[in-house]
Amino acid sequence: MNLFFLSMLMIASGGVLPLFLWRQVNLAKMIAVIGIGSGCLLGLFDSLFRLITGPPPGVSFSPPGVFPLSFHLDSLSAFFLVSIFTVSLLAAIYSYHYMNNTEKQIGAAVNFLFFSLLVTSMSLVVTAHNMITFMLAWEMMSLSSFFLVIYDYRNPENRKAGYLYFIFSHVGAMFILAAFAVLYGHTGNFDFAGSTIPDTMKILVFVLGFIGFGSKAGVFPFHVWLPHAHPAAPSHISAVMSGVMIKTGIYGILRLYGILDLQTPASGIIVVIFGMVSGIIGVVYALGQHDIKRLLAYHSVENIGIILIGIGIGMIGVSSGNPVMAVLGFSGGILHVFNHSIFKSLLFMGAGMVFHKTGTRSIDALGGLIKSLKITGITFLIGSMAISGLPPFNGFVSEFFIYMGGFKGIARDPLTFVFCLLAIISLAIIGGLALACFTKVVGVVFQGEPRTPNANRVDEKNGSTMIFSMVVLAAACVGIGIFPAPFLVMALKAVSAIGLDYGRIPIEPFAHMTADISLAAIIFLAIMAILAGIRIRLFRGKPIGHSGTWGCGFTRPTSRMQYTGSSYAASILDFFKPVAPMVVDHPPVAGLFPGPTRYASHVHDVIEMHLERIIVNPVLWLFDKLRWIQHGDIHLYIGYILLAIVILLFFV
Amino acid sequence: MNGPMDTILSLALLSILFSFASSRLPGLIKVLAFQGVVVSIVPLFAGHHLSIGSLVFTLTTLVIRGFAIPLCIYMVIKKVSIAREVEPIVGYHASILAGLLLIVGATWAGHRFDLPVNTNSQLLPPTAISLLGAGMFLLMARRNAIAMVLGYIMMENGIYLVGTTFSMRALHIVEFGILLDVLAGVMIMAVMLQNIKQTFDDVDTARLRTLKE
Amino acid sequence: MIESILLWTLAIVSAPFFAAVILRVKAFFGGRKGSPLLIHYYTLAKLFKKGSVYSTSTTLIFKLGPLVSLGTAITALLFFPMAGRPPVVSFSGDAIFVFYLLGLGRFFTIAAAMDTASPFEGMGAAREAYFPIICEASMFMVSILFYRLTGELSLSAFFSGNQPAQFWSTAGSPMIFVIIALFIILLTENARVPVDDPATHLELTMIHEVMVLDHSGPDFGLIELGAFSKLFLYSAFIARLICPFDFVHPALDVALFAAAVLLVYIAVGLVESVMARYRMDRVPKFVLTSFALVFFAAVITLEFAK
């Protein structure tokens, strides 16, 4: 555990030191990146080592002090630490060049401070071993990420996003506290233990915790903050937040599940249903977005859905007494946590590069960027295929395991059958929709011709650290996709720490499946190589001409005539009209000599709409009525204080 | 699941899905006619002893259900210019999915209800319940009056199926069926009258003479 | 193994021949003599002899598109037990791999189309992205049904030996619905008539043909070969189900399988001859019908196969 705390210390120093050096902005950045980066690297090696060798099931550490703080590192924590450190390390490296054109140098230093705080607090969240430690780390994580979201606080949009995030994370924390309070009420101490409490209470604790953790993870319908906060934050922060921070919610759900030792099918059913809804709705909303980072944020909702489907299948497997299904579901879900952190941070970094170079995040204003931002384009393409779950990339591997878990449940009792069937069908639909969504992003942003001057004349200069991070992540996507075996072993070790009472999980039967995936991927790549060879032969000595795109008879095409992202997604969105209402602003053309017209479309988030109607407006109304308390008279305020003291003295 | 009875009943279930998917009245009428034929021949395979009388009765139902009623309605929409579109309140895609849910629900409910089934088919109760539910659905989810009448006929098909599970002598069920048939006829008349009213602003039969070409 | 590879090669080589049967059937119904049955081989040979012209808007992805679409199609064929004989490779769960691999092919076809900056190709790409979503759901529904009946999840477990015959004996008549559904999926995934008209003359109304407008020469040849192979794969699914016999004797099996495949192609030709293309907004309903059929078949089979 010492190495772990040493890495925490290094990360923290990487955050604090730049505060004193902010005038030499490059030096400050370098110190920050080196501090945070080396801390992450150390932590990464430490947790990897523990995960791979780790015969001790966990290491505990309780510093003496007033609060009963306690830390514990088992293989589940170690697995999440691997994701956290990997993504944070690369995000730190990425940030060196991304924070280039910032005018506020002190802002960069403050950003690094909160970045390092975020990384530390996330690591502490996944290692916390009692409720107090957990809540402390959790709050620290929420607050530091809040300050990162409002980094560009001069923009009112960003401030609004920050407040929204603040409210959601605190309401979520309130639910977690409530869950912990119920646990504490039954056990009488702050330890993570609750397998002895009555079954109905277990469900209550689980549901409360699920809402709390779900609001952090971005589970539909608690996802509203996500599409606002991610675009507001700087891109490396979005990568960390979307890649790993929201996963602490998943960690919380898993931990809570382990603590409670739930045996009823209800928990699994709840998780699968929320997973399916988040998955499908998330990707449908993503299709309707025009802002690339907002789109990616909605994809986080989708992927959290996939993870939840996996975990839910695992839980159903446990409750129906089907260990193979349980292990497949859990390991698929947990592996998807890692895979998603890889490709989602890659995509956010790519989007950040686009934003950094072109100054716009609007998909329909871009185009043809793969010609100027070659490496960004190719890595983004790889990330897109990975997130769509296509072989031979890493997204496929985890989805494959979730599918296999689901199919294992098909031959079981009716309840299991129905939910597994629904899970498989929704995974298939999510896969298809994700493919549609990412062909839209890649096709409109990176391919074709530039639609506006912004997208013209860009280059990849002064971005070597950004490119480095993206290339590493893209390589990881391909590597895990072709050789998933070691990562599956890691995921299985993590599963064994959840506390499923299966003892040591044998790796043999599951390693067989990864070997099959590797074999299939290699066969496919071999066939591709042979075909590429044939293609080269076919073209040997042939004339290669260049010309404009065939305009189907139209001879003066302009780049504005290209299919836009909105039109690409329109027909699919029309299919999902009931859940994704679209408003179109398009004055019709009329008369013989029509004037100019415009077209704008916006897909509404139904939860956002109803939230305003059902919760926000009544609360505002109530507070408006209570305004008389805020009198403005200092004497009255002193009276309030007196009153409060009296009440406290008498009643507490 | 290999008996002729099950095959016939699964065709009836299939016709529900197609009726939910049809957007035009002529198509919907054809589906209903098909359904009528399928439902009417069920008693032939139900394993009852077939007397000449019941055979004649079955064939008569087949003619009425499969040809007479659909033809009548077809004539009506030909004569009176009623909109061909069924004017859905619930869209076609959602309707198909609803149809699937309905069949699943009916399968589940078929085991719960414990109908006095004395046939060899397990599919009969679910089919009957699905037909009833589907008729209800058409009544609720289609604005076009003729489509609503067709929904009503579909419900009647379902009730007839329930009737076949009892013995042939349980005539009160059949009578009930015929009663509903008459009701459907009345509703058709109502639609016609409504149309007349729309066209002429009143239902004065004297002015109907102008309909004569 | 040798036999499997031979059959696999034979399948790829014969795919263009079968595709020509569709043209012949259509010609017969149109009262024409029709093109020779080897027409596609002549076309491919001609295309492979030519050079290519590339649009200045395109990038590397445009050149990768044909390769990947052919590569995924023939890799998918590796997993299929031709004529009920064992496939070249097979593992538990390969059905998922095959469906997702075809998804990869689709991704690149779409990406290659978007690469040209042509509004028409974008339009085709949007449709290509839309309709297969429902097809994929149907395919997985078929897999669920077959998994429930066999307890395995690989194409070889579903389609080899006398397993298709066992489907008929356990599931019975609902298999007809599965076949109809698979036929609808075939028509949709391979851009055949009620969904897409490969012979139409207006780019606005096309799906697949418009996406490959800018490909020329050998690249276009690869795309054509990929399309033939993909069509063959889907036809082979249906062929094994409509002709589930297993004679153990290889030559007899292959002959029967070829006849069944031929029958499927003739059916495609028949549909093309008697039907018109649907309006684009009607297509989702058509595809959804396939999902409804399989779902329906699964519900009544699983409920009563117990």
PDB file of N, CA and C in Angstrom, chain C residues 109-174:
ATOM      1  N   THR C 109     -18.120   0.215 -45.851  1.00  0.00           N
ATOM      2  CA  THR C 109     -18.849   0.614 -47.058  1.00  0.00           C
ATOM      3  C   THR C 109     -19.410   2.026 -46.870  1.00  0.00           C
ATOM      4  N   ILE C 110     -19.981   2.267 -45.678  1.00  0.00           N
ATOM      5  CA  ILE C 110     -20.551   3.584 -45.408  1.00  0.00           C
ATOM      6  C   ILE C 110     -19.455   4.635 -45.389  1.00  0.00           C
ATOM      7  N   ALA C 111     -18.347   4.302 -44.681  1.00  0.00           N
ATOM      8  CA  ALA C 111     -17.272   5.282 -44.576  1.00  0.00           C
ATOM      9  C   ALA C 111     -16.719   5.611 -45.954  1.00  0.00           C
ATOM     10  N   ALA C 112     -16.594   4.592 -46.808  1.00  0.00           N
ATOM     11  CA  ALA C 112     -16.073   4.849 -48.153  1.00  0.00           C
ATOM     12  C   ALA C 112     -17.033   5.740 -48.927  1.00  0.00           C
ATOM     13  N   ALA C 113     -18.335   5.558 -48.704  1.00  0.00           N
ATOM     14  CA  ALA C 113     -19.302   6.399 -49.407  1.00  0.00           C
ATOM     15  C   ALA C 113     -19.236   7.832 -48.908  1.00  0.00           C
ATOM     16  N   MET C 114     -19.093   7.995 -47.584  1.00  0.00           N
ATOM     17  CA  MET C 114     -19.037   9.354 -47.032  1.00  0.00           C
ATOM     18  C   MET C 114     -17.753  10.062 -47.455  1.00  0.00           C
ATOM     19  N   ASP C 115     -16.767   9.285 -47.854  1.00  0.00           N
ATOM     20  CA  ASP C 115     -15.479   9.839 -48.227  1.00  0.00           C
ATOM     21  C   ASP C 115     -15.543  10.673 -49.504  1.00  0.00           C
ATOM     22  N   THR C 116     -16.565  10.432 -50.324  1.00  0.00           N
ATOM     23  CA  THR C 116     -16.562  11.079 -51.625  1.00  0.00           C
ATOM     24  C   THR C 116     -17.158  12.470 -51.607  1.00  0.00           C
ATOM     25  N   ALA C 117     -17.778  12.862 -50.472  1.00  0.00           N
ATOM     26  CA  ALA C 117     -18.408  14.176 -50.354  1.00  0.00           C
ATOM     27  C   ALA C 117     -19.612  14.325 -51.273  1.00  0.00           C
ATOM     28  N   SER C 118     -20.130  13.210 -51.793  1.00  0.00           N
ATOM     29  CA  SER C 118     -21.269  13.322 -52.691  1.00  0.00           C
ATOM     30  C   SER C 118     -22.565  13.250 -51.888  1.00  0.00           C
ATOM     31  N   PRO C 119     -23.495  14.159 -52.131  1.00  0.00           N
ATOM     32  CA  PRO C 119     -24.756  14.112 -51.375  1.00  0.00           C
ATOM     33  C   PRO C 119     -25.531  12.835 -51.641  1.00  0.00           C
ATOM     34  N   PHE C 120     -25.444  12.307 -52.841  1.00  0.00           N
ATOM     35  CA  PHE C 120     -26.184  11.088 -53.162  1.00  0.00           C
ATOM     36  C   PHE C 120     -25.646   9.903 -52.372  1.00  0.00           C
ATOM     37  N   GLU C 121     -24.322   9.833 -52.310  1.00  0.00           N
ATOM     38  CA  GLU C 121     -23.730   8.714 -51.589  1.00  0.00           C
ATOM     39  C   GLU C 121     -24.013   8.821 -50.105  1.00  0.00           C
ATOM     40  N   GLY C 122     -24.069  10.068 -49.605  1.00  0.00           N
ATOM     41  CA  GLY C 122     -24.427  10.249 -48.202  1.00  0.00           C
ATOM     42  C   GLY C 122     -25.829   9.733 -47.933  1.00  0.00           C
ATOM     43  N   MET C 123     -26.710  10.011 -48.884  1.00  0.00           N
ATOM     44  CA  MET C 123     -28.100   9.570 -48.752  1.00  0.00           C
ATOM     45  C   MET C 123     -28.165   8.038 -48.681  1.00  0.00           C
ATOM     46  N   GLY C 124     -27.444   7.400 -49.604  1.00  0.00           N
ATOM     47  CA  GLY C 124     -27.411   5.940 -49.596  1.00  0.00           C
ATOM     48  C   GLY C 124     -26.821   5.421 -48.299  1.00  0.00           C
ATOM     49  N   ALA C 125     -25.775   6.108 -47.823  1.00  0.00           N
ATOM     50  CA  ALA C 125     -25.107   5.662 -46.602  1.00  0.00           C
ATOM     51  C   ALA C 125     -26.065   5.728 -45.423  1.00  0.00           C
ATOM     52  N   ALA C 126     -26.854   6.808 -45.364  1.00  0.00           N
ATOM     53  CA  ALA C 126     -27.786   6.950 -44.240  1.00  0.00           C
ATOM     54  C   ALA C 126     -28.768   5.794 -44.227  1.00  0.00           C
ATOM     55  N   ARG C 127     -29.217   5.386 -45.417  1.00  0.00           N
ATOM     56  CA  ARG C 127     -30.166   4.270 -45.473  1.00  0.00           C
ATOM     57  C   ARG C 127     -29.480   2.964 -45.113  1.00  0.00           C
ATOM     58  N   GLU C 128     -28.246   2.811 -45.597  1.00  0.00           N
ATOM     59  CA  GLU C 128     -27.497   1.593 -45.299  1.00  0.00           C
ATOM     60  C   GLU C 128     -27.254   1.475 -43.792  1.00  0.00           C
ATOM     61  N   ALA C 129     -27.137   2.628 -43.109  1.00  0.00           N
ATOM     62  CA  ALA C 129     -26.923   2.575 -41.666  1.00  0.00           C
ATOM     63  C   ALA C 129     -28.218   2.267 -40.922  1.00  0.00           C
ATOM     64  N   TYR C 130     -29.324   2.649 -41.528  1.00  0.00           N
ATOM     65  CA  TYR C 130     -30.615   2.573 -40.828  1.00  0.00           C
ATOM     66  C   TYR C 130     -31.216   1.166 -40.875  1.00  0.00           C
ATOM     67  N   PHE C 131     -31.479   0.657 -42.063  1.00  0.00           N
ATOM     68  CA  PHE C 131     -32.265  -0.577 -42.174  1.00  0.00           C
ATOM     69  C   PHE C 131     -31.621  -1.800 -41.510  1.00  0.00           C
ATOM     70  N   PRO C 132     -30.297  -1.983 -41.649  1.00  0.00           N
ATOM     71  CA  PRO C 132     -29.737  -3.199 -41.037  1.00  0.00           C
ATOM     72  C   PRO C 132     -29.821  -3.237 -39.518  1.00  0.00           C
ATOM     73  N   ILE C 133     -30.115  -2.108 -38.865  1.00  0.00           N
ATOM     74  CA  ILE C 133     -30.233  -2.153 -37.403  1.00  0.00           C
ATOM     75  C   ILE C 133     -31.302  -3.164 -37.016  1.00  0.00           C
ATOM     76  N   ILE C 134     -32.442  -3.085 -37.711  1.00  0.00           N
ATOM     77  CA  ILE C 134     -33.537  -3.990 -37.373  1.00  0.00           C
ATOM     78  C   ILE C 134     -33.191  -5.408 -37.816  1.00  0.00           C
ATOM     79  N   CYS C 135     -32.486  -5.510 -38.968  1.00  0.00           N
ATOM     80  CA  CYS C 135     -32.071  -6.835 -39.432  1.00  0.00           C
ATOM     81  C   CYS C 135     -31.210  -7.524 -38.391  1.00  0.00           C
ATOM     82  N   GLU C 136     -30.306  -6.735 -37.802  1.00  0.00           N
ATOM     83  CA  GLU C 136     -29.410  -7.313 -36.812  1.00  0.00           C
ATOM     84  C   GLU C 136     -30.212  -7.857 -35.635  1.00  0.00           C
ATOM     85  N   ALA C 137     -31.202  -7.074 -35.206  1.00  0.00           N
ATOM     86  CA  ALA C 137     -32.043  -7.549 -34.106  1.00  0.00           C
ATOM     87  C   ALA C 137     -32.729  -8.854 -34.501  1.00  0.00           C
ATOM     88  N   SER C 138     -33.207  -8.941 -35.748  1.00  0.00           N
ATOM     89  CA  SER C 138     -33.862 -10.179 -36.190  1.00  0.00           C
ATOM     90  C   SER C 138     -32.883 -11.343 -36.188  1.00  0.00           C
ATOM     91  N   MET C 139     -31.658 -11.087 -36.677  1.00  0.00           N
ATOM     92  CA  MET C 139     -30.682 -12.161 -36.725  1.00  0.00           C
ATOM     93  C   MET C 139     -30.401 -12.687 -35.324  1.00  0.00           C
ATOM     94  N   PHE C 140     -30.302 -11.759 -34.372  1.00  0.00           N
ATOM     95  CA  PHE C 140     -30.047 -12.215 -33.013  1.00  0.00           C
ATOM     96  C   PHE C 140     -31.241 -12.973 -32.452  1.00  0.00           C
ATOM     97  N   MET C 141     -32.423 -12.571 -32.881  1.00  0.00           N
ATOM     98  CA  MET C 141     -33.620 -13.295 -32.437  1.00  0.00           C
ATOM     99  C   MET C 141     -33.592 -14.724 -32.987  1.00  0.00           C
ATOM    100  N   VAL C 142     -33.181 -14.855 -34.269  1.00  0.00           N
ATOM    101  CA  VAL C 142     -33.048 -16.198 -34.846  1.00  0.00           C
ATOM    102  C   VAL C 142     -32.030 -17.006 -34.044  1.00  0.00           C
ATOM    103  N   SER C 143     -30.909 -16.350 -33.691  1.00  0.00           N
ATOM    104  CA  SER C 143     -29.885 -17.061 -32.922  1.00  0.00           C
ATOM    105  C   SER C 143     -30.439 -17.518 -31.585  1.00  0.00           C
ATOM    106  N   ILE C 144     -31.242 -16.642 -30.942  1.00  0.00           N
ATOM    107  CA  ILE C 144     -31.804 -17.022 -29.643  1.00  0.00           C
ATOM    108  C   ILE C 144     -32.677 -18.262 -29.795  1.00  0.00           C
ATOM    109  N   LEU C 145     -33.505 -18.252 -30.835  1.00  0.00           N
ATOM    110  CA  LEU C 145     -34.377 -19.401 -31.070  1.00  0.00           C
ATOM    111  C   LEU C 145     -33.553 -20.674 -31.289  1.00  0.00           C
ATOM    112  N   PHE C 146     -32.547 -20.559 -32.163  1.00  0.00           N
ATOM    113  CA  PHE C 146     -31.731 -21.730 -32.468  1.00  0.00           C
ATOM    114  C   PHE C 146     -30.921 -22.167 -31.255  1.00  0.00           C
ATOM    115  N   TYR C 147     -30.468 -21.187 -30.482  1.00  0.00           N
ATOM    116  CA  TYR C 147     -29.706 -21.536 -29.282  1.00  0.00           C
ATOM    117  C   TYR C 147     -30.581 -22.326 -28.323  1.00  0.00           C
ATOM    118  N   ARG C 148     -31.807 -21.870 -28.200  1.00  0.00           N
ATOM    119  CA  ARG C 148     -32.722 -22.556 -27.291  1.00  0.00           C
ATOM    120  C   ARG C 148     -32.963 -23.991 -27.765  1.00  0.00           C
ATOM    121  N   LEU C 149     -32.948 -24.180 -29.083  1.00  0.00           N
ATOM    122  CA  LEU C 149     -33.224 -25.515 -29.609  1.00  0.00           C
ATOM    123  C   LEU C 149     -31.995 -26.414 -29.628  1.00  0.00           C
ATOM    124  N   THR C 150     -30.792 -25.799 -29.756  1.00  0.00           N
ATOM    125  CA  THR C 150     -29.603 -26.637 -29.873  1.00  0.00           C
ATOM    126  C   THR C 150     -28.706 -26.576 -28.647  1.00  0.00           C
ATOM    127  N   GLY C 151     -28.760 -25.457 -27.900  1.00  0.00           N
ATOM    128  CA  GLY C 151     -27.842 -25.298 -26.780  1.00  0.00           C
ATOM    129  C   GLY C 151     -26.444 -24.898 -27.213  1.00  0.00           C
ATOM    130  N   GLU C 152     -26.294 -24.529 -28.471  1.00  0.00           N
ATOM    131  CA  GLU C 152     -24.988 -24.108 -28.985  1.00  0.00           C
ATOM    132  C   GLU C 152     -25.154 -22.752 -29.645  1.00  0.00           C
ATOM    133  N   LEU C 153     -24.018 -22.075 -29.834  1.00  0.00           N
ATOM    134  CA  LEU C 153     -24.104 -20.767 -30.471  1.00  0.00           C
ATOM    135  C   LEU C 153     -23.045 -20.657 -31.556  1.00  0.00           C
ATOM    136  N   SER C 154     -23.145 -21.498 -32.552  1.00  0.00           N
ATOM    137  CA  SER C 154     -22.224 -21.335 -33.671  1.00  0.00           C
ATOM    138  C   SER C 154     -22.946 -21.758 -34.937  1.00  0.00           C
ATOM    139  N   LEU C 155     -22.541 -21.168 -36.048  1.00  0.00           N
ATOM    140  CA  LEU C 155     -23.217 -21.461 -37.301  1.00  0.00           C
ATOM    141  C   LEU C 155     -23.123 -22.941 -37.629  1.00  0.00           C
ATOM    142  N   SER C 156     -21.990 -23.559 -37.266  1.00  0.00           N
ATOM    143  CA  SER C 156     -21.844 -24.976 -37.615  1.00  0.00           C
ATOM    144  C   SER C 156     -22.817 -25.816 -36.798  1.00  0.00           C
ATOM    145  N   ALA C 157     -23.083 -25.397 -35.542  1.00  0.00           N
ATOM    146  CA  ALA C 157     -24.050 -26.158 -34.748  1.00  0.00           C
ATOM    147  C   ALA C 157     -25.464 -25.963 -35.288  1.00  0.00           C
ATOM    148  N   PHE C 158     -25.713 -24.792 -35.859  1.00  0.00           N
ATOM    149  CA  PHE C 158     -27.066 -24.521 -36.349  1.00  0.00           C
ATOM    150  C   PHE C 158     -27.344 -25.229 -37.672  1.00  0.00           C
ATOM    151  N   PHE C 159     -26.339 -25.241 -38.551  1.00  0.00           N
ATOM    152  CA  PHE C 159     -26.641 -25.588 -39.935  1.00  0.00           C
ATOM    153  C   PHE C 159     -25.973 -26.856 -40.446  1.00  0.00           C
ATOM    154  N   SER C 160     -25.146 -27.497 -39.634  1.00  0.00           N
ATOM    155  CA  SER C 160     -24.440 -28.640 -40.213  1.00  0.00           C
ATOM    156  C   SER C 160     -25.181 -29.941 -39.929  1.00  0.00           C
ATOM    157  N   GLY C 161     -24.845 -30.941 -40.697  1.00  0.00           N
ATOM    158  CA  GLY C 161     -25.416 -32.268 -40.508  1.00  0.00           C
ATOM    159  C   GLY C 161     -26.929 -32.276 -40.610  1.00  0.00           C
ATOM    160  N   ASN C 162     -27.556 -32.992 -39.696  1.00  0.00           N
ATOM    161  CA  ASN C 162     -29.016 -33.057 -39.783  1.00  0.00           C
ATOM    162  C   ASN C 162     -29.690 -32.130 -38.777  1.00  0.00           C
ATOM    163  N   GLN C 163     -28.920 -31.137 -38.255  1.00  0.00           N
ATOM    164  CA  GLN C 163     -29.518 -30.208 -37.293  1.00  0.00           C
ATOM    165  C   GLN C 163     -30.720 -29.461 -37.882  1.00  0.00           C
ATOM    166  N   PRO C 164     -30.632 -28.938 -39.128  1.00  0.00           N
ATOM    167  CA  PRO C 164     -31.811 -28.261 -39.681  1.00  0.00           C
ATOM    168  C   PRO C 164     -33.038 -29.166 -39.697  1.00  0.00           C
ATOM    169  N   ALA C 165     -32.822 -30.452 -39.980  1.00  0.00           N
ATOM    170  CA  ALA C 165     -33.962 -31.369 -39.983  1.00  0.00           C
ATOM    171  C   ALA C 165     -34.540 -31.465 -38.574  1.00  0.00           C
ATOM    172  N   GLN C 166     -33.663 -31.419 -37.562  1.00  0.00           N
ATOM    173  CA  GLN C 166     -34.170 -31.472 -36.194  1.00  0.00           C
ATOM    174  C   GLN C 166     -34.951 -30.223 -35.822  1.00  0.00           C
ATOM    175  N   PHE C 167     -34.537 -29.097 -36.380  1.00  0.00           N
ATOM    176  CA  PHE C 167     -35.329 -27.875 -36.165  1.00  0.00           C
ATOM    177  C   PHE C 167     -36.761 -28.113 -36.609  1.00  0.00           C
ATOM    178  N   TRP C 168     -36.877 -28.707 -37.790  1.00  0.00           N
ATOM    179  CA  TRP C 168     -38.224 -28.937 -38.316  1.00  0.00           C
ATOM    180  C   TRP C 168     -39.016 -29.865 -37.416  1.00  0.00           C
ATOM    181  N   SER C 169     -38.329 -30.894 -36.896  1.00  0.00           N
ATOM    182  CA  SER C 169     -39.098 -31.847 -36.109  1.00  0.00           C
ATOM    183  C   SER C 169     -39.452 -31.294 -34.737  1.00  0.00           C
ATOM    184  N   THR C 170     -38.576 -30.425 -34.161  1.00  0.00           N
ATOM    185  CA  THR C 170     -38.942 -29.885 -32.846  1.00  0.00           C
ATOM    186  C   THR C 170     -39.820 -28.655 -32.967  1.00  0.00           C
ATOM    187  N   ALA C 171     -39.488 -27.766 -33.886  1.00  0.00           N
ATOM    188  CA  ALA C 171     -40.234 -26.516 -33.951  1.00  0.00           C
ATOM    189  C   ALA C 171     -41.437 -26.624 -34.889  1.00  0.00           C
ATOM    190  N   GLY C 172     -41.306 -27.398 -35.950  1.00  0.00           N
ATOM    191  CA  GLY C 172     -42.433 -27.574 -36.860  1.00  0.00           C
ATOM    192  C   GLY C 172     -42.729 -26.338 -37.670  1.00  0.00           C
ATOM    193  N   SER C 173     -44.012 -26.080 -37.835  1.00  0.00           N
ATOM    194  CA  SER C 173     -44.409 -25.049 -38.793  1.00  0.00           C
ATOM    195  C   SER C 173     -43.854 -23.648 -38.520  1.00  0.00           C
ATOM    196  N   PRO C 174     -43.584 -23.234 -37.269  1.00  0.00           N
ATOM    197  CA  PRO C 174     -43.007 -21.887 -37.116  1.00  0.00           C
ATOM    198  C   PRO C 174     -41.709 -21.704 -37.891  1.00  0.00           C
TER     199      PRO C 174
END
